Amino acid sequence: MKTARVKINGEVQQVTVNDDYSVVAAHGASWREDEVTWLPPQHGTVFALGLNYADHAAELAFKAPQQPLLFLKTPNTFIGHRQRSYRPDNIDYLHYEAELVAVIGKTARRVKQREAMDYVGGYTLCNDYAVRDYLENYYRPNLRVKCRDSLSPLGPYIIDRDDIDDPHDLRLSTYVNGELRQQGTTRDMVFKIPFLIEYLSAFMTLQPGDMISTGTPKGLADVQPGDEVVIEVEQVGRLINYIVSEQEYFDERATCL
Amino acid sequence: MKKIRVNTDGTLRAATVDEQAIIHVDGKTMAPEQTRLRPVTEHAVICTALNYTGHYQQLVDAFHQPPHNQPPRQPVFFIKPVNTLAGHLDEVACPDGVAEIHTGAGLAVVIDRTASRVTQEQVYDYIGGYTLYNDFTLAEDSYLRPPVTSKCLDGYGPVGPYITDRAAIADPHELVISTYLNGALQQTASTKDLRYSIPALIEALTEFMTLAPGAVVVSGFPPGRVAVRRGDEVRVEIAQLGSLTNRII
């Protein structure tokens, strides 16, 4: 089953999602994909992984890390399916990152790898954009690169864990304006989901709704205002996002307030 | 007036404390010992590293060398996620196999209206008040990667005990912040030594991050972290803001 949070006529609703992305509310009414406003499906802590695909690490001229390179994302950065992200003015390089996200389903503390998948409730997608111009070698990737408003589309929905055969054998793709730009497979993850759950839950408690965004393969490229960016993971789904200019984003936000 | 959050009958409630330390919650009053203070925010906390002049000066030569290559161009922020939130008098656990952990006394500002792209001149309009923060951490030997495994342990970010209204503090850059270990003074610093002032920090942060009402931003930590061991009681204090006490277990 796939579940999402959407806004319909100004009201936030928990819905189930059909294969054609139409949604069904608790009372049975249904809407097409483009008739609702999609919200991030969860709002727990998001742990993201840097350099977690060996080919991507090589692309950036790094060796794959010996330990997971973890960073955190803040809630301001999350938006739902089919929403707009902004490219800051006066930068050279804003790139997408297609990532499979494991959503924690029950409280996890000191969980071992062999039991770790019991703690996964489902999966979603994150497009973990980065503004490379703002990278600094302090707590890298720093917040200015990874925690900017609107730059982490998340969703569209959470698909139940048992609906996915093997999360470590899924094709992963990014399309910009319909053209395939990034392709990889979750087989190439350096640190896999059970390892990451053991690693994180060894020093902290993971709560239901917390998310682990597992990193991206090679194939990054700059995107510009006007671009449509779609990330897709086989069996899980596709997450659509539109790039707008800084001015367009803040003008629209001002009219919403 | 001071704002707190209390846990009464298993429910988290906003409350206030008056000059006699009496707690007012939902039209009723109670003595401080009748309830347990909870962290004054429910949000992940944004902290600033390397923001006291003395600490920065100690490290700046190394910041010209690899892996840093150049000193930071912007304030260096890090995130303490919600699992780190803790209240006044909560216990902080030293992990098995670790002899001591470090504390970090910080002046925190509490945002009270949605703050996005705020200029320095406007910053105080967005600050509802101030509180104390203690950035517990495992010993940190590098600033290269985000400090997740060292700083995001459960309960490693006590915040409180209460929020003092902004108007009660004439100048947040003239406050003495002290750390006491088992009652003995270990460290003092002055917020006049912040490299980036509070308006400068909030301007830099809200350039890219919208802060929600209730968000907490910590201005920095003085040089020389105070090490603590199991059984120790640590208290951070700013006279005008009270003191925040936690025991290590």
Coordinates of C-alpha atoms in Angstrom, one line a residue:
Chain A
M1 CA 0.0 0.0 0.0
K2 CA 1.0 3.6 -0.6
T3 CA 0.1 6.4 1.7
A4 CA 0.5 10.1 1.3
R5 CA -0.3 13.4 2.9
V6 CA -2.1 15.8 0.5
K7 CA -4.0 19.1 0.8
I8 CA -7.4 19.1 -0.8
N9 CA -9.5 22.3 -0.7
G10 CA -7.1 23.6 2.0
E11 CA -7.5 20.6 4.3
V12 CA -4.6 18.2 5.0
Q13 CA -5.6 14.6 4.5
Q14 CA -4.0 11.2 4.8
V15 CA -4.7 9.3 1.6
T16 CA -3.9 6.1 -0.2
V17 CA -2.4 6.3 -3.6
N18 CA -3.2 4.2 -6.7
D19 CA -0.8 3.0 -9.4
D20 CA -1.9 5.9 -11.6
Y21 CA -1.1 8.4 -8.7
S22 CA -4.8 9.1 -8.2
V23 CA -5.5 9.4 -4.4
V24 CA -8.3 8.0 -2.3
A25 CA -9.4 9.6 1.0
A26 CA -10.7 7.8 4.1
H27 CA -14.3 8.4 3.1
G28 CA -13.8 7.0 -0.4
A29 CA -13.6 10.1 -2.5
S30 CA -10.8 10.2 -5.0
W31 CA -8.8 12.8 -6.9
R32 CA -6.4 12.8 -9.8
E33 CA -2.7 13.3 -9.2
D34 CA -2.9 16.9 -10.4
E35 CA -6.0 17.8 -8.4
V36 CA -4.3 17.8 -5.0
T37 CA -1.3 19.5 -3.4
W38 CA 1.2 16.9 -2.4
L39 CA 3.0 17.4 1.0
P40 CA 6.0 15.6 2.4
P41 CA 4.7 12.2 3.5
Q42 CA 6.6 12.3 6.9
H43 CA 8.3 14.9 9.0
G44 CA 10.8 13.0 11.3
T45 CA 14.5 13.6 11.4
V46 CA 16.2 12.9 8.0
F47 CA 19.6 11.4 8.0
A48 CA 21.3 11.7 4.6
L49 CA 24.3 9.9 3.3
G50 CA 27.2 11.5 1.4
L51 CA 29.3 9.5 -1.0
N52 CA 27.4 6.3 -0.5
Y53 CA 27.7 5.0 -4.0
A54 CA 31.3 4.2 -5.0
D55 CA 30.8 5.5 -8.6
H56 CA 29.5 8.9 -7.3
A57 CA 32.4 9.2 -4.9
A58 CA 34.8 8.6 -7.8
E59 CA 33.0 11.2 -9.9
L60 CA 33.6 13.8 -7.1
A61 CA 37.2 12.6 -6.9
F62 CA 36.8 11.1 -3.4
K63 CA 37.5 7.6 -2.1
A64 CA 34.4 5.9 -0.8
P65 CA 34.3 6.6 3.0
Q66 CA 35.4 4.0 5.6
Q67 CA 32.5 5.2 7.8
P68 CA 29.1 6.5 6.7
L69 CA 29.3 10.2 5.9
L70 CA 26.1 11.3 7.7
F71 CA 24.5 14.7 7.6
L72 CA 21.1 16.0 8.8
K73 CA 18.3 17.8 7.0
T74 CA 16.0 20.4 8.5
P75 CA 12.2 20.6 7.9
N76 CA 12.3 23.9 6.0
T77 CA 14.0 22.1 3.1
F78 CA 11.2 19.5 2.5
I79 CA 8.5 20.0 -0.1
G80 CA 6.1 17.5 -1.7
H81 CA 5.7 15.9 -5.1
R82 CA 5.1 18.3 -8.0
Q83 CA 6.2 21.4 -6.0
R84 CA 8.7 24.0 -6.8
S85 CA 12.4 24.3 -5.7
Y86 CA 14.4 27.5 -6.3
R87 CA 17.8 27.9 -7.7
P88 CA 19.6 30.7 -5.8
D89 CA 20.7 33.7 -7.9
N90 CA 24.4 34.0 -8.8
I91 CA 25.4 30.4 -8.4
D92 CA 27.1 28.1 -10.9
Y93 CA 26.0 24.6 -9.8
L94 CA 22.8 23.3 -8.4
H95 CA 22.5 19.6 -8.8
Y96 CA 19.8 16.9 -8.1
E97 CA 20.5 13.7 -6.2
A98 CA 18.0 10.8 -6.6
E99 CA 17.9 8.9 -3.4
L100 CA 16.0 5.9 -2.0
V101 CA 14.7 6.7 1.5
A102 CA 14.0 4.1 4.2
V103 CA 11.3 5.2 6.6
I104 CA 11.5 3.9 10.1
G105 CA 8.3 2.2 11.2
K106 CA 9.0 1.5 14.9
T107 CA 11.3 2.8 17.6
A108 CA 14.8 1.4 17.0
R109 CA 17.5 1.4 19.7
R110 CA 20.6 -0.8 19.5
V111 CA 19.2 -2.9 16.6
K112 CA 21.5 -5.4 14.9
Q113 CA 21.7 -5.7 11.2
R114 CA 20.0 -9.1 11.0
E115 CA 16.8 -7.6 12.6
A116 CA 17.1 -4.1 11.1
M117 CA 14.6 -4.6 8.3
D118 CA 11.9 -5.2 10.9
Y119 CA 12.2 -1.6 11.8
V120 CA 11.7 -0.3 8.3
G121 CA 8.0 0.7 7.7
G122 CA 8.4 1.6 4.1
Y123 CA 10.2 3.6 1.5
T124 CA 10.0 7.0 -0.2
L125 CA 12.1 9.1 -2.5
C126 CA 14.2 12.2 -1.8
N127 CA 15.7 14.6 -4.4
D128 CA 18.5 15.8 -2.2
Y129 CA 19.6 18.9 -4.1
A130 CA 23.0 20.5 -3.3
V131 CA 24.3 24.0 -4.1
R132 CA 27.9 23.2 -4.7
D133 CA 29.0 26.8 -4.8
Y134 CA 28.4 27.0 -1.1
L135 CA 30.5 24.0 0.0
E136 CA 33.0 24.8 2.7
N137 CA 35.3 22.3 4.5
Y138 CA 33.6 22.7 7.8
Y139 CA 31.0 20.2 8.8
R140 CA 30.8 19.5 5.1
P141 CA 28.3 19.3 3.5
N142 CA 27.4 22.4 5.4
L143 CA 23.8 23.6 6.0
R144 CA 23.9 26.3 3.4
V145 CA 24.5 23.6 0.8
K146 CA 21.9 21.1 2.0
C147 CA 19.3 22.8 4.2
R148 CA 18.0 25.5 2.0
D149 CA 14.3 26.1 1.8
S150 CA 12.5 24.0 -0.9
L151 CA 15.6 22.0 -2.0
S152 CA 14.6 18.6 -0.7
P153 CA 11.5 17.2 -2.6
L154 CA 10.3 14.2 -0.6
G155 CA 7.6 11.7 -1.6
P156 CA 5.3 11.3 -3.3
Y157 CA 4.2 8.7 -0.8
I158 CA 5.4 6.0 1.5
I159 CA 5.2 2.5 0.0
D160 CA 5.0 -0.4 2.5
R161 CA 8.2 -2.2 3.0
D162 CA 6.8 -5.6 1.9
D163 CA 5.7 -4.2 -1.4
I164 CA 9.4 -3.9 -2.4
D165 CA 11.2 -7.2 -3.3
D166 CA 14.7 -6.1 -2.5
P167 CA 15.6 -2.5 -1.7
H168 CA 19.2 -3.2 -2.7
D169 CA 18.3 -4.2 -6.2
L170 CA 16.4 -1.3 -7.7
R171 CA 17.2 0.8 -10.7
L172 CA 17.4 4.5 -10.0
S173 CA 17.1 7.2 -12.6
T174 CA 16.9 11.0 -13.0
Y175 CA 15.2 12.7 -16.0
V176 CA 15.6 16.4 -16.7
N177 CA 13.0 17.7 -19.1
G178 CA 12.4 14.1 -20.1
E179 CA 16.0 13.3 -20.9
L180 CA 17.7 10.5 -18.8
R181 CA 20.6 12.1 -16.9
Q182 CA 21.4 9.9 -14.0
Q183 CA 21.2 6.1 -13.8
G184 CA 22.3 3.6 -11.2
T185 CA 21.3 0.7 -9.0
T186 CA 20.9 0.5 -5.3
R187 CA 23.0 -2.6 -5.5
D188 CA 26.0 -0.2 -5.5
M189 CA 25.3 1.4 -2.2
V190 CA 28.4 1.3 0.0
F191 CA 26.6 1.2 3.3
K192 CA 23.3 -0.7 3.0
I193 CA 20.1 -0.1 4.9
P194 CA 20.5 -2.7 7.7
F195 CA 24.1 -1.5 8.3
L196 CA 22.9 2.1 8.6
I197 CA 20.1 1.2 11.0
E198 CA 22.6 -0.7 13.2
Y199 CA 25.1 2.2 13.0
L200 CA 22.6 4.9 13.8
S201 CA 20.6 3.1 16.5
A202 CA 23.9 2.2 18.3
F203 CA 24.3 5.8 19.5
M204 CA 20.7 7.2 19.2
T205 CA 17.1 6.2 19.1
L206 CA 15.4 6.2 15.8
Q207 CA 11.7 7.1 16.0
P208 CA 8.8 6.1 13.7
G209 CA 8.8 8.6 10.8
D210 CA 12.6 9.2 10.9
M211 CA 14.1 8.7 7.5
I212 CA 17.4 7.5 6.1
S213 CA 18.2 8.9 2.7
T214 CA 20.7 6.5 1.3
G215 CA 22.8 8.5 -1.1
T216 CA 23.0 8.9 -4.9
P217 CA 24.9 7.3 -7.8
K218 CA 27.0 9.2 -10.4
G219 CA 25.5 11.4 -13.1
L220 CA 25.0 14.8 -11.5
A221 CA 24.4 17.9 -13.6
D222 CA 23.4 21.5 -13.1
V223 CA 19.7 22.4 -13.4
Q224 CA 18.1 25.7 -14.3
P225 CA 14.9 27.6 -13.7
G226 CA 12.2 26.1 -16.0
D227 CA 13.6 22.6 -15.7
E228 CA 11.4 19.6 -14.8
V229 CA 13.3 17.1 -12.7
V230 CA 11.9 13.6 -12.2
I231 CA 13.6 11.1 -10.0
E232 CA 12.5 7.5 -10.2
V233 CA 13.3 4.3 -8.3
E234 CA 12.0 1.1 -9.8
Q235 CA 9.0 -0.4 -7.8
V236 CA 9.0 2.7 -5.5
G237 CA 7.7 5.4 -7.8
R238 CA 8.7 8.8 -9.3
L239 CA 9.0 12.2 -7.7
I240 CA 8.4 15.3 -9.9
N241 CA 9.9 18.7 -9.2
Y242 CA 10.1 22.0 -11.0
I243 CA 13.0 24.5 -10.7
V244 CA 12.2 28.2 -10.5
S245 CA 14.2 31.3 -10.0
E246 CA 14.8 32.8 -6.6
Q247 CA 12.6 35.8 -7.5
E248 CA 9.7 33.6 -8.8
Y249 CA 9.9 31.5 -5.7
F250 CA 9.8 34.3 -3.2
D251 CA 7.2 36.3 -5.2
E252 CA 4.9 33.3 -5.1
R253 CA 5.5 32.7 -1.4
A254 CA 4.7 36.3 -0.6
T255 CA 1.3 36.0 -2.3
C256 CA 0.6 32.8 -0.3
L257 CA 1.2 34.5 3.1
Chain B
M1 CA 7.5 36.8 32.7
K2 CA 9.3 33.5 31.9
K3 CA 7.9 30.9 29.7
I4 CA 8.3 27.2 30.3
R5 CA 6.9 23.9 29.2
V6 CA 5.8 21.4 31.8
N7 CA 4.7 17.8 31.9
T8 CA 1.5 17.5 33.9
D9 CA -0.5 14.3 34.0
G10 CA 1.5 13.0 31.0
T11 CA 0.6 16.0 28.8
L12 CA 3.1 18.7 27.7
R13 CA 1.8 22.2 28.4
A14 CA 3.0 25.7 27.9
A15 CA 3.2 27.6 31.2
T16 CA 4.8 30.6 32.9
V17 CA 6.9 31.2 36.0
D18 CA 6.4 34.3 38.1
E19 CA 9.0 36.2 40.3
Q20 CA 8.2 34.0 43.2
A21 CA 9.0 30.9 41.1
I22 CA 5.3 29.8 41.2
I23 CA 4.2 28.0 38.0
H24 CA 1.0 29.1 36.3
V25 CA -0.5 26.5 34.0
D26 CA -4.0 26.5 32.6
G27 CA -5.3 29.0 35.2
K28 CA -3.9 27.0 38.1
T29 CA -0.7 27.5 40.1
M30 CA 1.8 25.0 41.4
A31 CA 5.2 24.9 43.1
P32 CA 8.3 24.1 41.0
E33 CA 8.8 20.7 42.7
Q34 CA 5.3 19.6 41.7
T35 CA 6.2 19.3 38.0
R36 CA 9.0 18.5 35.7
L37 CA 10.3 21.2 33.3
R38 CA 10.5 20.0 29.7
P39 CA 12.8 21.4 26.9
V40 CA 11.5 24.8 25.9
T41 CA 11.3 23.9 22.3
E42 CA 10.1 21.0 20.2
H43 CA 12.2 21.7 17.2
A44 CA 15.6 20.6 16.1
V45 CA 18.1 23.1 17.5
I46 CA 20.6 25.0 15.2
C47 CA 23.9 25.6 16.9
T48 CA 26.9 27.7 15.8
A49 CA 30.5 26.3 16.1
L50 CA 33.7 28.3 16.3
N51 CA 31.9 31.5 17.2
Y52 CA 33.9 32.7 20.2
T53 CA 37.0 34.8 19.2
G54 CA 39.3 32.9 21.5
H55 CA 38.4 29.5 20.2
Y56 CA 38.7 30.7 16.6
Q57 CA 42.1 32.3 17.2
Q58 CA 43.4 29.0 18.6
L59 CA 42.5 27.2 15.4
V60 CA 42.8 29.7 12.6
D61 CA 46.4 28.7 11.6
A62 CA 45.2 25.1 11.2
F63 CA 42.3 26.3 9.1
H64 CA 44.7 27.5 6.4
Q65 CA 46.0 23.9 6.1
P66 CA 44.4 20.8 4.6
P67 CA 41.7 19.5 4.9
H68 CA 40.2 23.0 5.5
N69 CA 42.5 25.0 3.2
Q70 CA 40.9 28.3 4.1
P71 CA 39.1 29.7 7.1
P72 CA 35.3 29.5 7.1
R73 CA 33.6 32.2 4.9
Q74 CA 30.3 31.9 6.7
P75 CA 29.1 31.0 10.3
V76 CA 29.6 27.3 10.9
F77 CA 26.2 25.8 11.9
F78 CA 25.3 22.3 13.0
I79 CA 22.0 20.6 13.8
K80 CA 20.9 18.9 17.0
P81 CA 17.9 16.8 16.0
V82 CA 14.9 16.4 18.2
N83 CA 16.1 13.2 19.9
T84 CA 18.8 15.4 21.6
L85 CA 16.3 17.6 23.3
A86 CA 16.3 17.5 27.1
G87 CA 15.1 19.6 30.0
H88 CA 16.5 21.1 33.1
L89 CA 17.4 18.3 35.6
D90 CA 17.2 15.6 33.0
E91 CA 20.0 13.0 33.2
V92 CA 22.6 12.8 30.4
A93 CA 24.1 9.4 29.7
C94 CA 27.8 8.8 29.2
P95 CA 28.0 5.9 26.7
D96 CA 29.5 2.6 27.7
G97 CA 33.2 2.5 27.2
V98 CA 33.6 6.3 27.3
A99 CA 35.2 7.8 30.3
E100 CA 34.2 11.4 29.9
I101 CA 32.0 13.6 27.7
H102 CA 32.2 17.3 27.0
T103 CA 29.7 20.2 27.7
G104 CA 29.2 23.4 25.8
A105 CA 27.5 26.3 27.5
G106 CA 25.6 28.5 25.0
L107 CA 23.3 31.5 24.9
A108 CA 20.3 30.6 22.8
V109 CA 17.7 32.8 21.1
V110 CA 14.2 31.7 20.7
I111 CA 12.4 32.8 17.5
D112 CA 8.8 33.8 17.9
R113 CA 7.6 34.6 14.4
T114 CA 8.4 32.9 11.1
A115 CA 11.8 34.2 10.1
S116 CA 13.0 34.1 6.4
R117 CA 15.6 36.4 4.9
V118 CA 15.7 38.7 7.9
T119 CA 18.2 41.6 7.7
Q120 CA 20.4 42.4 10.7
E121 CA 18.4 45.5 11.5
Q122 CA 15.1 43.5 11.8
V123 CA 16.5 40.5 13.7
Y124 CA 15.3 41.5 17.2
D125 CA 11.7 41.8 15.9
Y126 CA 11.9 38.0 15.4
I127 CA 13.4 37.1 18.8
G128 CA 10.9 36.2 21.5
G129 CA 13.4 35.6 24.2
Y130 CA 16.6 33.9 25.4
T131 CA 17.4 30.7 27.1
L132 CA 20.4 28.5 28.0
Y133 CA 21.7 25.5 26.0
N134 CA 24.2 22.8 26.9
D135 CA 25.8 21.2 23.8
F136 CA 26.8 17.8 25.2
T137 CA 29.2 16.0 22.8
L138 CA 31.7 13.3 22.7
A139 CA 35.2 14.7 22.4
E140 CA 35.5 16.3 19.0
D141 CA 38.8 16.1 17.1
S142 CA 37.8 17.4 13.7
Y143 CA 35.5 20.0 12.1
L144 CA 35.6 18.5 8.7
R145 CA 32.4 16.4 8.7
P146 CA 29.0 17.0 10.3
P147 CA 29.1 16.1 14.0
V148 CA 26.4 13.4 14.0
T149 CA 28.0 10.5 15.8
S150 CA 29.5 12.8 18.4
K151 CA 26.6 15.2 19.1
C152 CA 23.3 13.5 18.3
L153 CA 23.1 11.1 21.1
D154 CA 19.7 11.0 22.9
G155 CA 19.3 13.9 25.4
Y156 CA 22.6 15.6 24.4
G157 CA 21.0 19.0 24.1
P158 CA 19.4 20.3 27.3
V159 CA 17.6 23.6 26.7
G160 CA 15.9 25.8 29.3
P161 CA 15.0 26.0 32.1
Y162 CA 12.8 28.8 30.8
I163 CA 12.6 31.5 28.1
T164 CA 13.2 35.0 29.4
D165 CA 11.5 37.7 27.3
R166 CA 13.7 39.6 24.9
A167 CA 12.8 42.9 26.5
A168 CA 14.3 41.8 29.9
I169 CA 17.8 41.6 28.3
A170 CA 19.2 45.0 27.5
D171 CA 22.1 43.6 25.4
P172 CA 22.6 39.9 24.7
H173 CA 26.2 40.7 23.9
E174 CA 27.0 41.7 27.4
L175 CA 26.2 38.5 29.3
V176 CA 28.6 36.4 31.3
I177 CA 28.1 32.6 30.8
S178 CA 29.5 30.2 33.4
T179 CA 29.9 26.5 33.7
Y180 CA 29.9 24.9 37.2
L181 CA 31.0 21.3 37.8
N182 CA 29.7 19.8 41.0
G183 CA 29.2 23.4 42.3
A184 CA 32.8 24.6 41.4
L185 CA 33.2 27.2 38.7
Q186 CA 35.1 25.7 35.7
Q187 CA 34.7 28.3 33.0
T188 CA 33.4 31.8 32.3
A189 CA 33.1 33.6 29.0
S190 CA 31.4 36.8 27.8
T191 CA 29.0 37.0 24.9
K192 CA 30.8 40.1 23.9
D193 CA 33.4 37.8 22.4
L194 CA 31.0 36.3 19.8
R195 CA 32.6 36.6 16.3
Y196 CA 29.3 36.8 14.6
S197 CA 26.8 38.8 16.6
I198 CA 23.3 37.4 17.1
P199 CA 21.8 39.7 14.3
A200 CA 24.6 38.6 12.0
L201 CA 24.0 34.9 12.7
I202 CA 20.2 35.1 12.2
E203 CA 20.7 37.1 9.0
A204 CA 23.1 34.5 7.7
L205 CA 20.9 31.5 8.7
T206 CA 17.6 32.9 7.5
E207 CA 19.1 33.7 4.1
F208 CA 18.7 30.1 3.3
M209 CA 16.5 28.6 6.1
T210 CA 13.1 29.6 7.2
L211 CA 12.9 29.4 11.0
A212 CA 9.5 28.5 12.5
P213 CA 8.1 30.1 15.7
G214 CA 9.7 28.2 18.6
A215 CA 12.9 27.6 16.8
V216 CA 16.1 27.8 18.9
V217 CA 19.4 29.1 17.6
V218 CA 22.5 28.8 19.8
S219 CA 25.1 31.5 19.4
G220 CA 28.2 29.6 20.1
F221 CA 30.4 27.8 22.7
P222 CA 33.3 29.3 24.6
P223 CA 36.8 27.8 24.0
G224 CA 37.8 24.8 26.1
R225 CA 35.0 22.4 26.6
V226 CA 34.5 21.3 30.2
A227 CA 34.8 17.5 30.5
V228 CA 32.4 15.6 32.8
R229 CA 32.1 12.0 34.1
R230 CA 29.3 9.8 35.4
G231 CA 28.0 11.2 38.7
D232 CA 29.0 14.8 37.9
E233 CA 26.4 17.6 38.0
V234 CA 26.9 20.3 35.5
R235 CA 25.3 23.7 35.6
V236 CA 25.4 26.4 33.0
E237 CA 24.4 29.8 34.1
I238 CA 23.8 33.3 32.8
A239 CA 22.6 35.5 35.8
Q240 CA 19.8 37.1 33.9
L241 CA 18.6 33.8 32.4
G242 CA 18.9 31.4 35.3
S243 CA 20.7 28.1 35.3
L244 CA 20.4 24.8 33.5
T245 CA 21.5 21.8 35.5
N246 CA 22.0 18.2 34.4
R247 CA 23.6 15.2 36.0
I248 CA 25.7 12.7 34.1
I249 CA 24.9 9.0 34.5

